[in-house]
Coordinates of C-alpha atoms and ligand atoms in Angstrom, one line a residue:
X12 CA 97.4 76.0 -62.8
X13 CA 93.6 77.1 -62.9
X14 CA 90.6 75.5 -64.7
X15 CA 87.8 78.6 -65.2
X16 CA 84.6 78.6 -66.0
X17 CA 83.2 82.0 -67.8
X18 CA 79.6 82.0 -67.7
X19 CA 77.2 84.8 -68.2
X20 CA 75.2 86.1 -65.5
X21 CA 72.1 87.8 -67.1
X22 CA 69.9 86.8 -70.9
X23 CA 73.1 86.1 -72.7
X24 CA 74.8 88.6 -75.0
X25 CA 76.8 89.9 -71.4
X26 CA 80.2 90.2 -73.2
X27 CA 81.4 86.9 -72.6
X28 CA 83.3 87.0 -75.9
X29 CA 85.7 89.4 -75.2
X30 CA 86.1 88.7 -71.9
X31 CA 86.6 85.1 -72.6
X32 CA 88.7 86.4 -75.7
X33 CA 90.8 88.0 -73.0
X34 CA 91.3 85.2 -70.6
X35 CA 92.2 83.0 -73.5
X36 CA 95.9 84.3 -73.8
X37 CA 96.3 82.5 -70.4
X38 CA 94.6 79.0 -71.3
X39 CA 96.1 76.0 -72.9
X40 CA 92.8 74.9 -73.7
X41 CA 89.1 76.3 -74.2
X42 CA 86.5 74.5 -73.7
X43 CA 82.6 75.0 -75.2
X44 CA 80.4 73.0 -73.0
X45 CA 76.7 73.7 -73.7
X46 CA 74.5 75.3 -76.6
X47 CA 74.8 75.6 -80.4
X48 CA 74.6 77.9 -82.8
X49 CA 72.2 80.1 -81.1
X50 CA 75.1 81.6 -79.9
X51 CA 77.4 84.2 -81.6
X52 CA 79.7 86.6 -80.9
X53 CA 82.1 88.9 -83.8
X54 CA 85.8 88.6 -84.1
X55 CA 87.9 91.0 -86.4
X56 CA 91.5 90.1 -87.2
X57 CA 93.6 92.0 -89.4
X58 CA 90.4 94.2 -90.3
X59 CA 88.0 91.4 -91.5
X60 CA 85.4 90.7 -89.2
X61 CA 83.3 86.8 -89.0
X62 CA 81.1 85.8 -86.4
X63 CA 81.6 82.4 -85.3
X64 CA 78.6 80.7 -83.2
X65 CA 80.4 76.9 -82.5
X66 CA 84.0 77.1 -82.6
X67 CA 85.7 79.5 -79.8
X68 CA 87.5 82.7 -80.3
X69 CA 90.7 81.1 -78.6
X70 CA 90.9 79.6 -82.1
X71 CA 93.2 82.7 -83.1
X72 CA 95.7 81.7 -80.4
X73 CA 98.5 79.7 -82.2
X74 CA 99.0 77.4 -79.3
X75 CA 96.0 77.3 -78.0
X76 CA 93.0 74.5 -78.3
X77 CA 90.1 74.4 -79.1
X78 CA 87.5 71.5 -77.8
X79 CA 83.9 71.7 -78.5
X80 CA 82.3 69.5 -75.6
X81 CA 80.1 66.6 -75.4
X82 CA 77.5 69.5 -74.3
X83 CA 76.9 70.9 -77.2
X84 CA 74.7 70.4 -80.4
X85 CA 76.4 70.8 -83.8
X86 CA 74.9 72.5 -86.6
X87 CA 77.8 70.7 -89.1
X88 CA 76.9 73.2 -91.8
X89 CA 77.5 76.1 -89.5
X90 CA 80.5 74.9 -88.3
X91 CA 82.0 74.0 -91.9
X92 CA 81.4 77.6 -92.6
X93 CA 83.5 78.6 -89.7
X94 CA 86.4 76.8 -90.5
X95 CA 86.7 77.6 -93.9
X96 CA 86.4 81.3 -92.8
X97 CA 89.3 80.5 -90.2
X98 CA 91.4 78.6 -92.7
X99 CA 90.8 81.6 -95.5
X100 CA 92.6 83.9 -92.9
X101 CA 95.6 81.6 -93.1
X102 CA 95.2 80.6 -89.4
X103 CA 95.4 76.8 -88.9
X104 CA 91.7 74.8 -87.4
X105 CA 94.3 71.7 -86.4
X106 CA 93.8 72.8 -82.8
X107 CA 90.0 72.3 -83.3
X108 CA 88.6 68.8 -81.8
X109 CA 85.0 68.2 -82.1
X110 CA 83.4 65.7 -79.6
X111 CA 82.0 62.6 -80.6
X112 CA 79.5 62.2 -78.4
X113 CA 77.8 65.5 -79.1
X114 CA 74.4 66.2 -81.1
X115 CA 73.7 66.9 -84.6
X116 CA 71.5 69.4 -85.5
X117 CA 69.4 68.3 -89.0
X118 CA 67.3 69.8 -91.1
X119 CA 64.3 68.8 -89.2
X120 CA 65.1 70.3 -86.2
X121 CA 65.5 73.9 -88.0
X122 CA 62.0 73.1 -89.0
X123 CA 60.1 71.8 -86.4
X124 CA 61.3 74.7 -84.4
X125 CA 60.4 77.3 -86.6
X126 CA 56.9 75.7 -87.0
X127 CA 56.7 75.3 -83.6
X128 CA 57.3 78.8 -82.6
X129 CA 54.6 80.2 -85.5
X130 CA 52.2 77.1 -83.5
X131 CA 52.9 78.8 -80.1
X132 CA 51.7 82.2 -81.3
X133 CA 51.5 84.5 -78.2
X134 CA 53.1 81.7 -76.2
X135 CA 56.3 82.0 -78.3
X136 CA 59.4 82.1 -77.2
X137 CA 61.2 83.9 -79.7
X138 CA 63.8 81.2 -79.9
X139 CA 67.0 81.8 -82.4
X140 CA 65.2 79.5 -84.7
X141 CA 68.4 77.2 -85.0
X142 CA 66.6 74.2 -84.0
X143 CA 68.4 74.4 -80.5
X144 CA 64.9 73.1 -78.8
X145 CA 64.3 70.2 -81.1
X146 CA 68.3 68.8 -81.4
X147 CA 68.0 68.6 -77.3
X148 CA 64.6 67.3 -77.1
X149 CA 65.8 64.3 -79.5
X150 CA 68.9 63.7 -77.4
X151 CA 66.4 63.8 -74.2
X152 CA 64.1 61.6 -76.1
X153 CA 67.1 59.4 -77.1
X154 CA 66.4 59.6 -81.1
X155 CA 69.4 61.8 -81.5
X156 CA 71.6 61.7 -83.9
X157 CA 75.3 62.1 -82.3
X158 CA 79.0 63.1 -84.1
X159 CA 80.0 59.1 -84.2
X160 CA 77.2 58.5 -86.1
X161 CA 78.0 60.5 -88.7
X162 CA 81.2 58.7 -88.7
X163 CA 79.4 55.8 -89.2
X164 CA 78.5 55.5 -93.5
X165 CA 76.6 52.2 -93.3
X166 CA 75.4 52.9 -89.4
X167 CA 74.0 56.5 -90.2
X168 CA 72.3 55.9 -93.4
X169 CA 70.3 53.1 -92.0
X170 CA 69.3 55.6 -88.7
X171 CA 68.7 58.5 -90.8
X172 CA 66.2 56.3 -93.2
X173 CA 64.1 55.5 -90.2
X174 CA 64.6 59.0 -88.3
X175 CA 63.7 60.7 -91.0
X176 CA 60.8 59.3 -92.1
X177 CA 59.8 59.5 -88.7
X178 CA 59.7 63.0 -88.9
X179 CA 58.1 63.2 -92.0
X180 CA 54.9 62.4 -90.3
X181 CA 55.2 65.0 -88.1
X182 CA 56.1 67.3 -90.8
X183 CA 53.5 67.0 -92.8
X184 CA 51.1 65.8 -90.1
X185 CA 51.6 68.5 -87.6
X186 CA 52.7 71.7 -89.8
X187 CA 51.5 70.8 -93.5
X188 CA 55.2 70.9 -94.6
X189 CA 57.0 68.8 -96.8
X190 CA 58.5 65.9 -96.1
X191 CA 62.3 65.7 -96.6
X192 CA 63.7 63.3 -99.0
X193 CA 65.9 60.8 -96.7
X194 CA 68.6 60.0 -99.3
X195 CA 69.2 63.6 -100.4
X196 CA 69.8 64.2 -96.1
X197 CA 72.0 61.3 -95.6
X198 CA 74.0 62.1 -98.5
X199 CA 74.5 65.8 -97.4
X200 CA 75.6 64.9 -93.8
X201 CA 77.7 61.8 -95.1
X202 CA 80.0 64.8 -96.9
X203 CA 80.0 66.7 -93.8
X204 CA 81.3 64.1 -92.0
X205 CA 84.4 63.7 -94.3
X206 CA 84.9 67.3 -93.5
X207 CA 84.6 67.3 -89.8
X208 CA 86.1 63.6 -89.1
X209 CA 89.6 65.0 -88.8
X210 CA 88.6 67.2 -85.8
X211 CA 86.6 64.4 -83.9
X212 CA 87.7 63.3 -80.5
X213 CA 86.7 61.5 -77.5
X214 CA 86.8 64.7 -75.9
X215 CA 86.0 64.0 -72.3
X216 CA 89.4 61.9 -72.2
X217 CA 91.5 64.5 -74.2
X218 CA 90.2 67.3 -71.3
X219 CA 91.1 64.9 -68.8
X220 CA 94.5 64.1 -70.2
X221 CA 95.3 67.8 -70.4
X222 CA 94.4 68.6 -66.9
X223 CA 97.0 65.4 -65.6
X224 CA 99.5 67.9 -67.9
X225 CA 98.7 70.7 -65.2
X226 CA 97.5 72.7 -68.6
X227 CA 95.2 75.9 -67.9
X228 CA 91.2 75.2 -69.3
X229 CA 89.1 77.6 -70.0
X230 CA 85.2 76.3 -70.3
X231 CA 83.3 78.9 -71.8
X232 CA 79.6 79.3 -71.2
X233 CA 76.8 80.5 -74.1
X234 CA 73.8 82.4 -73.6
X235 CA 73.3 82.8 -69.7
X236 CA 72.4 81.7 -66.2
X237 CA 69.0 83.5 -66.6
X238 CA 68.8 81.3 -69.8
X239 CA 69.1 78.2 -67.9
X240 CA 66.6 75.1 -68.7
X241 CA 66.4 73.8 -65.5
X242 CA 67.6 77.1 -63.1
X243 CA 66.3 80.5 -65.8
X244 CA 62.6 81.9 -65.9
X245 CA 62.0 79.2 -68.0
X246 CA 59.7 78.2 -70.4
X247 CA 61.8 81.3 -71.7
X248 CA 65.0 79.3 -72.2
X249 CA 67.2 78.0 -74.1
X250 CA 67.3 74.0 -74.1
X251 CA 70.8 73.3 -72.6
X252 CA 72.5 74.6 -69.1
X253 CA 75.0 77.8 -69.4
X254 CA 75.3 77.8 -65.4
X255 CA 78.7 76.5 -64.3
X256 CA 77.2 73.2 -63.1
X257 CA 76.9 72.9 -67.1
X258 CA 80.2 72.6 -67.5
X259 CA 80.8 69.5 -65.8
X260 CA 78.0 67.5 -67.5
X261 CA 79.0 69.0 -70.6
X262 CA 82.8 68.0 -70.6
X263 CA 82.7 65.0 -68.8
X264 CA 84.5 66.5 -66.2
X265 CA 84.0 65.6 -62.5
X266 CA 83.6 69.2 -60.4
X267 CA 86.5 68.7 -58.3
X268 CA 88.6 69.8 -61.2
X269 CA 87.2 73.8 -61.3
X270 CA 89.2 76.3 -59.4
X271 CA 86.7 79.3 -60.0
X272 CA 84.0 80.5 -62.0
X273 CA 84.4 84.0 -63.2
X274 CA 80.1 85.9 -64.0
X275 CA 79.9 88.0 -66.8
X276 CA 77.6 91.0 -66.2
X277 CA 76.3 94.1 -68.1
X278 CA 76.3 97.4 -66.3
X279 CA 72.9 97.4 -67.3
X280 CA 70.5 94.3 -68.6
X281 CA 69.4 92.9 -72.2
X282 CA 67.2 90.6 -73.6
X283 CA 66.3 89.1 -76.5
X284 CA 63.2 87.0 -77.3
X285 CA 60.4 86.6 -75.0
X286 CA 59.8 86.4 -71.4
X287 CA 59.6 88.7 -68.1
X288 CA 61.9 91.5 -67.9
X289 CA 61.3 93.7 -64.8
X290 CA 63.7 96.3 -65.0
X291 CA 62.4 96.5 -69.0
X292 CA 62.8 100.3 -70.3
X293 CA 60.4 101.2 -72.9
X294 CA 61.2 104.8 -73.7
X295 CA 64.3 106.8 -74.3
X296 CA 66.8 105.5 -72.1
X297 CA 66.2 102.2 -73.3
X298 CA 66.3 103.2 -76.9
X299 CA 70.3 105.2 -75.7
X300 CA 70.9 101.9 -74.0
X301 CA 70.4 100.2 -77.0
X302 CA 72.0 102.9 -79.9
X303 CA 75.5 102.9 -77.8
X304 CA 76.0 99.1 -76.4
X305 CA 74.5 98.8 -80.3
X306 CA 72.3 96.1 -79.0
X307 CA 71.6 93.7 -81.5
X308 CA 71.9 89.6 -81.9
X309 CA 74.8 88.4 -84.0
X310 CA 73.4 85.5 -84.9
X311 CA 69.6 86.4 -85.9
X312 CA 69.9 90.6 -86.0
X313 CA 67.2 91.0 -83.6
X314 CA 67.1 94.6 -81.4
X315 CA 67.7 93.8 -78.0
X316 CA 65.4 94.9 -75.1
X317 CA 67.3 97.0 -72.8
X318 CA 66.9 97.6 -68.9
X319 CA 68.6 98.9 -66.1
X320 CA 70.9 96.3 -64.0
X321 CA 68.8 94.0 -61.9
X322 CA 70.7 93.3 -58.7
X323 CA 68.1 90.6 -57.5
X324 CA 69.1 88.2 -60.9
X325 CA 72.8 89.1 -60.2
X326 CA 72.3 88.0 -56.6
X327 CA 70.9 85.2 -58.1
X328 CA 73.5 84.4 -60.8
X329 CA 76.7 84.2 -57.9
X330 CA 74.2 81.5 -55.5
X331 CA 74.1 79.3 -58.7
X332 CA 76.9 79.4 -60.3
X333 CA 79.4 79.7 -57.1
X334 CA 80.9 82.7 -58.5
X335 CA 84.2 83.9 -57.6
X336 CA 84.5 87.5 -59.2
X337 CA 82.6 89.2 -62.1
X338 CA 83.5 91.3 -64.9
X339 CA 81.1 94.0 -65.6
X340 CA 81.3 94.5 -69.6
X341 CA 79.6 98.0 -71.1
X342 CA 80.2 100.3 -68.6
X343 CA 80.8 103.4 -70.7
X344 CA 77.6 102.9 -72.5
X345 CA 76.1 104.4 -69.1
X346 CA 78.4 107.7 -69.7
X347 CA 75.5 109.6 -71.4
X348 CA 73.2 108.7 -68.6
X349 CA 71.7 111.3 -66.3
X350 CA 70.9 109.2 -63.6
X351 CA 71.3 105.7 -63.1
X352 CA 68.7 103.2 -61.6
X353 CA 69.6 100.0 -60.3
X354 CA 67.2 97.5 -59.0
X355 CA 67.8 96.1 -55.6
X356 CA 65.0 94.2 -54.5
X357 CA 61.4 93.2 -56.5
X358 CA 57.5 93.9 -55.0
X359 CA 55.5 91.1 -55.5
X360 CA 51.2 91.6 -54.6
X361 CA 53.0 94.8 -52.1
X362 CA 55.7 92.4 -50.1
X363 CA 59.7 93.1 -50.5
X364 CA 60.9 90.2 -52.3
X365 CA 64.7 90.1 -51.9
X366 CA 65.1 86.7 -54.0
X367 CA 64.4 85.7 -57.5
X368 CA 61.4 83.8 -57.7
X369 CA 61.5 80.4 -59.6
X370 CA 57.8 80.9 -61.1
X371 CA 57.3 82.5 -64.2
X372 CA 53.8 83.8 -63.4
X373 CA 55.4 85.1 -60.2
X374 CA 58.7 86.4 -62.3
X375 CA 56.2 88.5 -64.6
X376 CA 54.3 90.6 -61.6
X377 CA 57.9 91.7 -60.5
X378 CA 57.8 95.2 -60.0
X379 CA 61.6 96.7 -59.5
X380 CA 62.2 98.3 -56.3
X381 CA 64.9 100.7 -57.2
X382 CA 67.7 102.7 -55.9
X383 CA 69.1 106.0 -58.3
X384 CA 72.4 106.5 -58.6
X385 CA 73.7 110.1 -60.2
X386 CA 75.9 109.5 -63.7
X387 CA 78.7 110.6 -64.5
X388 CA 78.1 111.8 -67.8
X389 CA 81.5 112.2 -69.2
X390 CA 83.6 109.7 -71.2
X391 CA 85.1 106.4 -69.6
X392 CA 86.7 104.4 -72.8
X393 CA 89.8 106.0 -72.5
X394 CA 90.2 104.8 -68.3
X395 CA 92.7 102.1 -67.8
X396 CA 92.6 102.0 -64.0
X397 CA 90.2 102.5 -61.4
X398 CA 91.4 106.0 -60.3
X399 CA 91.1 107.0 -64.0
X400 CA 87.2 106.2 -63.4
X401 CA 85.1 109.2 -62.3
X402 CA 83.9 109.0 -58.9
X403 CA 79.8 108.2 -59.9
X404 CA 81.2 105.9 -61.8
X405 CA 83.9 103.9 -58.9
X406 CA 80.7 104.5 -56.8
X407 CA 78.2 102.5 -59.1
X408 CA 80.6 99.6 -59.5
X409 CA 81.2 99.3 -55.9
X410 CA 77.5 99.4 -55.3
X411 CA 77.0 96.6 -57.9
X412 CA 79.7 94.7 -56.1
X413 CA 77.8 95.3 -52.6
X414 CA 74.5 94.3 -53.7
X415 CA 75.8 90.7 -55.3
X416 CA 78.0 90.2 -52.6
X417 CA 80.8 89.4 -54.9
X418 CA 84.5 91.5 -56.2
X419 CA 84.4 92.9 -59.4
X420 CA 88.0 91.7 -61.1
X421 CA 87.3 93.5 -64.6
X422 CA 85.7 96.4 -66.1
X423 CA 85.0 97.0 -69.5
X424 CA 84.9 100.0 -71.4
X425 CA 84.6 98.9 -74.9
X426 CA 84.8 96.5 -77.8
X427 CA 88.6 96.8 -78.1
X428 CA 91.1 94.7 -75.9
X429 CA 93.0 97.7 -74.5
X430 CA 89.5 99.0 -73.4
X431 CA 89.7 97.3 -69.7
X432 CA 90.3 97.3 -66.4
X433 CA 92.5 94.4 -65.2
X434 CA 91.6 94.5 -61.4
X435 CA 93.6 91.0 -60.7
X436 CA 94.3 87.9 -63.1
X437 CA 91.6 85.7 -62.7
X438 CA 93.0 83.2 -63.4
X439 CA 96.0 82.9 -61.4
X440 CA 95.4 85.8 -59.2
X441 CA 94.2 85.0 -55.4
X442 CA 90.2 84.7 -55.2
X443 CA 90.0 88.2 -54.4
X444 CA 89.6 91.2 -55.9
X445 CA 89.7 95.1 -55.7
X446 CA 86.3 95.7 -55.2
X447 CA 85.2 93.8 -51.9
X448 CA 81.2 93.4 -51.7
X449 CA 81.5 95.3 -48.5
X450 CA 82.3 98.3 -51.7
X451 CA 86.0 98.9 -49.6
X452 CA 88.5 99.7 -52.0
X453 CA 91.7 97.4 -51.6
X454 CA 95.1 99.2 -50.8
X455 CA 96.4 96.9 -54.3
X456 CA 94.4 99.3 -56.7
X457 CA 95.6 99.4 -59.6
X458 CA 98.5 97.1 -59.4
Ligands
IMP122 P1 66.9 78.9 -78.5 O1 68.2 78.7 -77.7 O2 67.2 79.3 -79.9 O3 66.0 77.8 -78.4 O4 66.2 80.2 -77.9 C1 65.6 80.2 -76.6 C2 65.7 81.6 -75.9 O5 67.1 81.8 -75.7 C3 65.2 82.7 -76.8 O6 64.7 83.7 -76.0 C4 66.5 83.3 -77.4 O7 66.4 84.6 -77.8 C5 67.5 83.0 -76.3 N1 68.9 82.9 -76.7 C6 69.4 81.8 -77.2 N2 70.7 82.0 -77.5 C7 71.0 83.2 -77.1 C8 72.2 84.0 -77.0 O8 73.3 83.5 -77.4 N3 72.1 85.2 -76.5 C9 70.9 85.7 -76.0 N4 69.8 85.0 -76.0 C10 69.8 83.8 -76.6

């Protein structure tokens, strides 16, 4: 019995999806613990491809459930959308349970942070535009709105009267917009709350009853450590805490009961929004980069900025999040590469800085000390092992693995499930793995 935590380890939009998609067939249980629907990633069953942004992908597993933690914020209207897409498909959402102690986004949160962003002009963000920022800063602010009060009629329609107008003077106010009609709102939310009451669940107790039942939990981490409100280069951040820290607060679950957190890692870095990117490529690489990991959002389209892998954020990632291994997704989009760069320490006003620094200002006059690796320009999608790998390539993982000081369990070479390298289960495998950081190969390979 294991209880994992999958977070990302760079901006978010690691691969998290299908490595989480992959762990899934071992869990009894999957677990969303921060973020909304600023997250996204694209399933395809039977040929028909939907993104979903709230619900997770171990939905498809007959057997397996489904929680959507206390964490969270809940777009309703996004997540109605999901399930009738699910249900359409013929697979059953009864394995979905919603928590009720979880955010709602409303409408004025979509707006206030769209009107915040045009406010902020070059101090933007570049958020998702969701209303991510706003839902948080009402539950911070405590004039949130949560999932039992939409189940609620009489409770919720007298909140939402006073909330809402409210708002309405910032609305109009603040950003010259309209103000929203409170009975038109309430009555909107009041039906999604039929829809969604089925699913709703006191969800830190239903985790903790499955974990007495030695069951196997996956909690699955959005966007990524780099992301972080409290530990990213914020103010470029989302409003909620992907590190694996998150997961407790977000589940209601004391830390005692994690056995490992597995990172999530590019073989190169992307970004998306606004916000210091050191190892930033501007010219053709980056444009490669970005035409073969076809590097855009999936929830607002947007091109990703590419970059080369930035050791000192990966070093970084493992201190916070008490990582145990990492699966490097993407690999083979560095097949066409002549030579590889990866960045192993920053210079900051002409000193060696070997250690992500916390200040933004400081963040931005990064400048990437890095080490070039040769490619192996020649296809890896088709390796299923590590001895299939060419040798540039075996050597650039094992350098990766050196320079974050932590094993490498799983490589990934593509979109499709087959496309991997299973170094060892990570969930019920030892806390090792092939790759030591020391780059020593184990005698196990390819077991
Ligand atoms: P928000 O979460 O919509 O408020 O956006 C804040 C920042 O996080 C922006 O830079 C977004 O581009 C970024 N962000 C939010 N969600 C994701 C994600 O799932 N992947 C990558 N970046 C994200």
């Amino acid at each position: 019995m294991a209880n994992v935590i999958v977070i990302g380890a760079q901006w978010g939009d690691e691969g998290k999806g299908k490595i989480t998609d992959l762990l899934s067939r071992s869990a009894d249980v999957v677990v969303r613990y921060q973020g909304g629907v600023n997250a996204g990633h694209t399933i395809v069953v039977e040929g028909n491809t939907f993104k979903l942004h709230l619900i997770p992908s171990g939905i498809l597993y007959p057997d397996t459930e489904c929680i959507i933690g206390s964490g969270t914020v809940i777009d309703p209207q996004v997540l109605i959308t999901e399930l009738d897409q699910i249900e359409k498909l013929n697979i059953s959402t009864d394995n979905l349970f919603i928590s009720e102690t979880a955010h709602v986004t409303m409408p004025y949160h979509r707006l206030f942070d769209r009107a915040a962003e045009e406010r902020r002009g070059n101090y933007k963000i570049g958020t998702t535009g969701r209303g991510i920022g706003p839902t948080y800063a009402d539950k911070s602010e405590r004039t949130g709105i949560r999932v039992l009060d939409l189940m609620d009629p009489q409770g919720l329609s007298e909140q939402l009267e006073w909330t809402i107008n409210y708002k309405n003077v910032i609305l109009e106010k603040l950003y010259n917009l309209p103000p929203l009609d409170p009975q038109v709102v309430i009555k909107e939310y009041l039906g999604y709350a039929e829809r969604l009451r089925p699913h709703v669940v006191d969800s830190s107790l239903k985790i903790y009853d499955a974990i007495q039942h030695r069951r196997n939990i996956l909690f699955e981490g959005a966007q990524g450590t780099l992301l972080d409100l409290d530990h990213g280069t914020y103010p470029y951040v989302t409003s909620s805490n992907p590190v694996a820290g998150g997961a407790c607060v977000g589940t209601g679950l004391g830390p005692t009961a994690i056995d490992r957190v597995i990172g999530v890692a590019k073989a190169y870095t992307t970004r998306v929004g606004e916000g210091p990117f050191p190892t930033e490529l501007e010219g053709e690489v980056g444009e490669l980069l970005c035409a073969r990991g076809a590097e855009f959002g999936t929830t607002t389209g947007r091109k990703r900025r590419c970059g080369w892998f930035d050791a000192v954020i990966g070093r970084y990632a493992v201190r916070i999040n008490g990582m145990d291994c990492l699966a490097i997704t993407k690999l083979d989009v560095l097949d066409d590469v002549e030579e590889i760069k990866v960045c192993v320490a920053y210079e900051i006003d002409g000193e060696r800085c070997e250690h992500f620094p916390t200040g933004s200002r400081r963040f931005a006059s990064c400048r990437p000390i890095y080490k070039t690796i040769p490619g192996w320009k020649q296809s890896t999608s088709d390796c299923r092992k590590l001895s299939d790998l060419p040798k540039q390539a075996l050597d650039y993982l094992k350098f990766l693995a050196e320079l974050m000081e932590v094993p490498i369990a799983i490589v990934s070479l593509g979109a499709s499930r087959d496309q991997t390298i299973i170094v060892e289960d990570p969930i019920h495998g030892p806390k090792r793995a092939l790759l030591h950081p020391d780059g020593t190969p184990v005698s196990t390979v390819n077991a």
